[in-house]
PDB file of C-alpha atoms in Angstrom:
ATOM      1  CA  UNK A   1      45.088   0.058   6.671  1.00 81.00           C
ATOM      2  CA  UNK A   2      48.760  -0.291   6.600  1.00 92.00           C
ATOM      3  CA  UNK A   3      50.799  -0.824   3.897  1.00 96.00           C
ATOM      4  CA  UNK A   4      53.910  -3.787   4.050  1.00 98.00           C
ATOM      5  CA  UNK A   5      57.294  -4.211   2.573  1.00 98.00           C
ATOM      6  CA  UNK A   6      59.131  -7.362   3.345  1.00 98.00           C
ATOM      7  CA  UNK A   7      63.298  -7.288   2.806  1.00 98.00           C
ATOM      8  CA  UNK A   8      65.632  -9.403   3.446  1.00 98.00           C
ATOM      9  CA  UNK A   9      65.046 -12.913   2.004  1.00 98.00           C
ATOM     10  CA  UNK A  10      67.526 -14.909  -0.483  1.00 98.00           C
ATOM     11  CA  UNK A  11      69.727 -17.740  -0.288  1.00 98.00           C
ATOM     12  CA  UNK A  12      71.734 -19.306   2.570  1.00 98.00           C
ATOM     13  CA  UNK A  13      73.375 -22.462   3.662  1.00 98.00           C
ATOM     14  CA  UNK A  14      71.658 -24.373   6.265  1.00 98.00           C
ATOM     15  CA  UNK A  15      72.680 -23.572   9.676  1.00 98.00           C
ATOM     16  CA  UNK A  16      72.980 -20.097   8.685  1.00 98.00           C
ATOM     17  CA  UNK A  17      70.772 -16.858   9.641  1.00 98.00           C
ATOM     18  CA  UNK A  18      68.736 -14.472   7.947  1.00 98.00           C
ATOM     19  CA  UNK A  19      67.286 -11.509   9.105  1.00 98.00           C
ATOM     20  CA  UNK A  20      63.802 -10.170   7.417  1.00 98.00           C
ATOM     21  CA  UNK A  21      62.455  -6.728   7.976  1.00 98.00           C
ATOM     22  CA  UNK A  22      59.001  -5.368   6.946  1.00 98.00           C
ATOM     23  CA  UNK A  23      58.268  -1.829   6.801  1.00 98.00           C
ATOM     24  CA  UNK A  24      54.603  -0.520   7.305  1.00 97.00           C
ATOM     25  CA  UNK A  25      53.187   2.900   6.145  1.00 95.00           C
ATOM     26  CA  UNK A  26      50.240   4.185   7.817  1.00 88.00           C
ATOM     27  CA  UNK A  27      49.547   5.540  11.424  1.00 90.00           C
ATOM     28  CA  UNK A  28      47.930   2.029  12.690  1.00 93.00           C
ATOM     29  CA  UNK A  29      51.542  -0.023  13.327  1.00 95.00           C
ATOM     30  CA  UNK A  30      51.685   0.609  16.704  1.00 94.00           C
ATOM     31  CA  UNK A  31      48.369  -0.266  18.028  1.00 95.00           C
ATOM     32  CA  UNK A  32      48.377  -3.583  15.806  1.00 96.00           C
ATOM     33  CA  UNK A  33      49.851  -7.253  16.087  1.00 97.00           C
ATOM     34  CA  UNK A  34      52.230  -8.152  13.693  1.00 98.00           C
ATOM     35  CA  UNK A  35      53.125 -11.790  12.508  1.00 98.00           C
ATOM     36  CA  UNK A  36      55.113 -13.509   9.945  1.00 98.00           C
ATOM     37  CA  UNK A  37      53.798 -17.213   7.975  1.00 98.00           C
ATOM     38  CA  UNK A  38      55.587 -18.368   5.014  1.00 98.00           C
ATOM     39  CA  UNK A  39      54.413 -20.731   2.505  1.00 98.00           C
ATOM     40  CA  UNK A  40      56.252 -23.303   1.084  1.00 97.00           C
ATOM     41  CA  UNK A  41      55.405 -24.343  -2.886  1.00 92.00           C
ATOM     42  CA  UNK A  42      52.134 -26.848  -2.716  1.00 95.00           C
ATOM     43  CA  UNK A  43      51.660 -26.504   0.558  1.00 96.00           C
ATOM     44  CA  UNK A  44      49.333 -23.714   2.938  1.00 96.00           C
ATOM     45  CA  UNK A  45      50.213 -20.599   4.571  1.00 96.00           C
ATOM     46  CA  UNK A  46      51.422 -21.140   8.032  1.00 97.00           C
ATOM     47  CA  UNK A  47      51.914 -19.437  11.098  1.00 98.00           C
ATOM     48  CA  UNK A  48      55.425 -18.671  11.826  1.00 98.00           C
ATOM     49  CA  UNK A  49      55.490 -16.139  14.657  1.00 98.00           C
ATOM     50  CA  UNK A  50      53.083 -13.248  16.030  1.00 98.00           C
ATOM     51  CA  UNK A  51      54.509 -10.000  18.421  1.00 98.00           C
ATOM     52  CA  UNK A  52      51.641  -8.116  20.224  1.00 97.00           C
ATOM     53  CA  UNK A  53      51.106  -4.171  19.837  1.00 96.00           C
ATOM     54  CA  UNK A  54      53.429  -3.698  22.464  1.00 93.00           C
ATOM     55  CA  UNK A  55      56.462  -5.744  21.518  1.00 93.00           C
ATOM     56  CA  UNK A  56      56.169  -7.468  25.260  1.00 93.00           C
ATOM     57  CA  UNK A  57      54.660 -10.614  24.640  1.00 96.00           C
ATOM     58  CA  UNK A  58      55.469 -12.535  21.491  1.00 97.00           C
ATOM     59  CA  UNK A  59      54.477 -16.237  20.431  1.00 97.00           C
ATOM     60  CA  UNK A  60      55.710 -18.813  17.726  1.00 98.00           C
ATOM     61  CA  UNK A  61      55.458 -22.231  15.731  1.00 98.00           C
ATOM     62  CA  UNK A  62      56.503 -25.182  17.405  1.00 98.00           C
ATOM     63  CA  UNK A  63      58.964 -25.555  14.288  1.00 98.00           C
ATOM     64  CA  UNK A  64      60.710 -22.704  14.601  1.00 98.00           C
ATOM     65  CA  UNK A  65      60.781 -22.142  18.461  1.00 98.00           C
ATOM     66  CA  UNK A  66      64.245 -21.271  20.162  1.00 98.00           C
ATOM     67  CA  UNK A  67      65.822 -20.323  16.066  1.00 98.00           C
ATOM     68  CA  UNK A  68      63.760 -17.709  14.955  1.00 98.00           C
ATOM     69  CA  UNK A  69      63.480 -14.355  17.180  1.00 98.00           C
ATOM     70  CA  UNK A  70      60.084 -11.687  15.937  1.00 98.00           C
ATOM     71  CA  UNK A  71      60.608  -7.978  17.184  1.00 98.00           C
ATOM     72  CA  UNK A  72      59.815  -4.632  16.727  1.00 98.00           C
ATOM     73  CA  UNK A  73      60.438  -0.896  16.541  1.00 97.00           C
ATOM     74  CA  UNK A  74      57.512   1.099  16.811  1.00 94.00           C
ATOM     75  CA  UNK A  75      58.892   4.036  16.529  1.00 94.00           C
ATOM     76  CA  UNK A  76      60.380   2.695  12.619  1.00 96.00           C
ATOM     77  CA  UNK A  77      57.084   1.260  12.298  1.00 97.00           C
ATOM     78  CA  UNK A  78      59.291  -1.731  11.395  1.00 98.00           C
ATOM     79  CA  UNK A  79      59.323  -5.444  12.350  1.00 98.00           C
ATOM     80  CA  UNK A  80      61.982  -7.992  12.224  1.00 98.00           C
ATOM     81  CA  UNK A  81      62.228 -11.727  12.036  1.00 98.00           C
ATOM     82  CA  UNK A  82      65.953 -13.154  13.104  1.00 98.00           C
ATOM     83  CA  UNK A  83      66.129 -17.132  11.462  1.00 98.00           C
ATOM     84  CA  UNK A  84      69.144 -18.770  13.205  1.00 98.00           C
ATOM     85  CA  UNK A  85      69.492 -22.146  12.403  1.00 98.00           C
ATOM     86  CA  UNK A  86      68.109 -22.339   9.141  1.00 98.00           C
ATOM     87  CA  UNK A  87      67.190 -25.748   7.635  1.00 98.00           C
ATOM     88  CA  UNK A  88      66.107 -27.003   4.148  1.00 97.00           C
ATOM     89  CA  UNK A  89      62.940 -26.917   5.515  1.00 97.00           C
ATOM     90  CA  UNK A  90      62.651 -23.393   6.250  1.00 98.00           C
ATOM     91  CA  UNK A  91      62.595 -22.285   2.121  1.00 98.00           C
ATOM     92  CA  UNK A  92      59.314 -20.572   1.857  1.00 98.00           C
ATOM     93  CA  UNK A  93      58.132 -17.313   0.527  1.00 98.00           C
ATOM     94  CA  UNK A  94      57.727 -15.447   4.033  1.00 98.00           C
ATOM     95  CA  UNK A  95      54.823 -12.835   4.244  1.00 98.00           C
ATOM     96  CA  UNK A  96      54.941 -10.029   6.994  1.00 98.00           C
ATOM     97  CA  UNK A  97      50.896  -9.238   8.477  1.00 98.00           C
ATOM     98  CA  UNK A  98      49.392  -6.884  10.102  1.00 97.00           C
ATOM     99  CA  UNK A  99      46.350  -7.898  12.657  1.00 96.00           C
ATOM    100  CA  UNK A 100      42.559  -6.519  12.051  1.00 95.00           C
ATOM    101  CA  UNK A 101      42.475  -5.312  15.799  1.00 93.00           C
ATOM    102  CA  UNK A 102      43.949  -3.042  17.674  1.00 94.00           C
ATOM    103  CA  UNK A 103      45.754  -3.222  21.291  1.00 94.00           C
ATOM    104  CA  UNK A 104      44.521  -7.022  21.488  1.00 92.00           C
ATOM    105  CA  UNK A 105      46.188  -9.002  24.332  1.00 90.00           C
ATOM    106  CA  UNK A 106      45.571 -11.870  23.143  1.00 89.00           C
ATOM    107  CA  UNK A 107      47.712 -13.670  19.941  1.00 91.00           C
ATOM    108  CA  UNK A 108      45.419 -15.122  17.433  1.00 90.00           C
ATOM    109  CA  UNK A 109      48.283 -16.692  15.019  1.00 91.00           C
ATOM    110  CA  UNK A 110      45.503 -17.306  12.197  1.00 91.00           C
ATOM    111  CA  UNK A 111      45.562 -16.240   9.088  1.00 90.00           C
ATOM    112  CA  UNK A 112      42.278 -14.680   9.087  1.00 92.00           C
ATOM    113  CA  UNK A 113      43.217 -12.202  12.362  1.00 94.00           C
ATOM    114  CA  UNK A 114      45.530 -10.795   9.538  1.00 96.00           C
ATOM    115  CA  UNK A 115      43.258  -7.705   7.556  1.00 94.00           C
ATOM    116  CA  UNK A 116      46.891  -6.325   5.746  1.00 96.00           C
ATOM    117  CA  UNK A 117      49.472  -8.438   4.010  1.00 97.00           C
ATOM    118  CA  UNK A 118      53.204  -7.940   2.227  1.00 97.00           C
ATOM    119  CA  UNK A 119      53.973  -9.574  -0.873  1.00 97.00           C
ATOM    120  CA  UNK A 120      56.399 -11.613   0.271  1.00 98.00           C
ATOM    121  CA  UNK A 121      59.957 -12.280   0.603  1.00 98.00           C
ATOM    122  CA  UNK A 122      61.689 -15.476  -0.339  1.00 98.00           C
ATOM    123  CA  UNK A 123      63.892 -17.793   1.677  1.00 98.00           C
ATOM    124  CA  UNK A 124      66.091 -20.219   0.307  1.00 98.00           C
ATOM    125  CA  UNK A 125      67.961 -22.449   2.374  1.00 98.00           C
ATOM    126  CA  UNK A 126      70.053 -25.150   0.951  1.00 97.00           C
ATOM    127  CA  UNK A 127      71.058 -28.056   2.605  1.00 94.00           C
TER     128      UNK A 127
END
């Protein structure tokens, strides 16, 4: 099971950008999907964005579609999540995730497709 580091959260103005990183540790990252959901206080989890194994194909919320940009580098066992844009509504404590399968082709953007977790990063976007 991999392990996850998020980075990169903290305070902005809105209409400004953020980028988050999240290290993993363990010789699974490149076989696995990775996704990012944030949670906002008193409200659930939600899905943010997912990348497949291969970094092709890549799939995100209807809220942040066309601002926020997932990616990765396999070979830094590292993904990224570029927030352009940012809005009020965007302040959340962001958590990077690691999928239960391996080399799926298919997104599943639950939570429960998600076996390893980060502890979080926090965003902070003031209006």
């Amino acid at each position: 099971q991999v392990q996850l580091v998020e980075s990169g959260g903290g305070l902005v103005q809105a209409g400004g950008s953020l980028r988050l990183s999240c290290a993993a540790s363990g010789p699974t990252f490149s076989k696995q999907g990775m996704a990012w959901f944030r949670q906002a206080p008193g409200k659930e989890r939600e899905f943010v964005a997912e990348i497949l194994w291969s970094g092709v194909h890549t799939y995100y919320a209807d809220s942040v579609k066309g601002r926020f940009t997932i990616s990765r580098d396999n070979a830094k066992n590292t993904v990224y999540l570029q927030m352009n844009s940012l809005k009020p509504e965007d302040t959340a404590l962001y958590y990077c995730a690691a999928s239960r399968s391996y080399y799926s082709g298919i997104p599943s953007m639950a939570y429960g497709a998600f076996g390893s977790w980060g502890q979080g990063t926090q965003v902070t976007v003031s209006s």
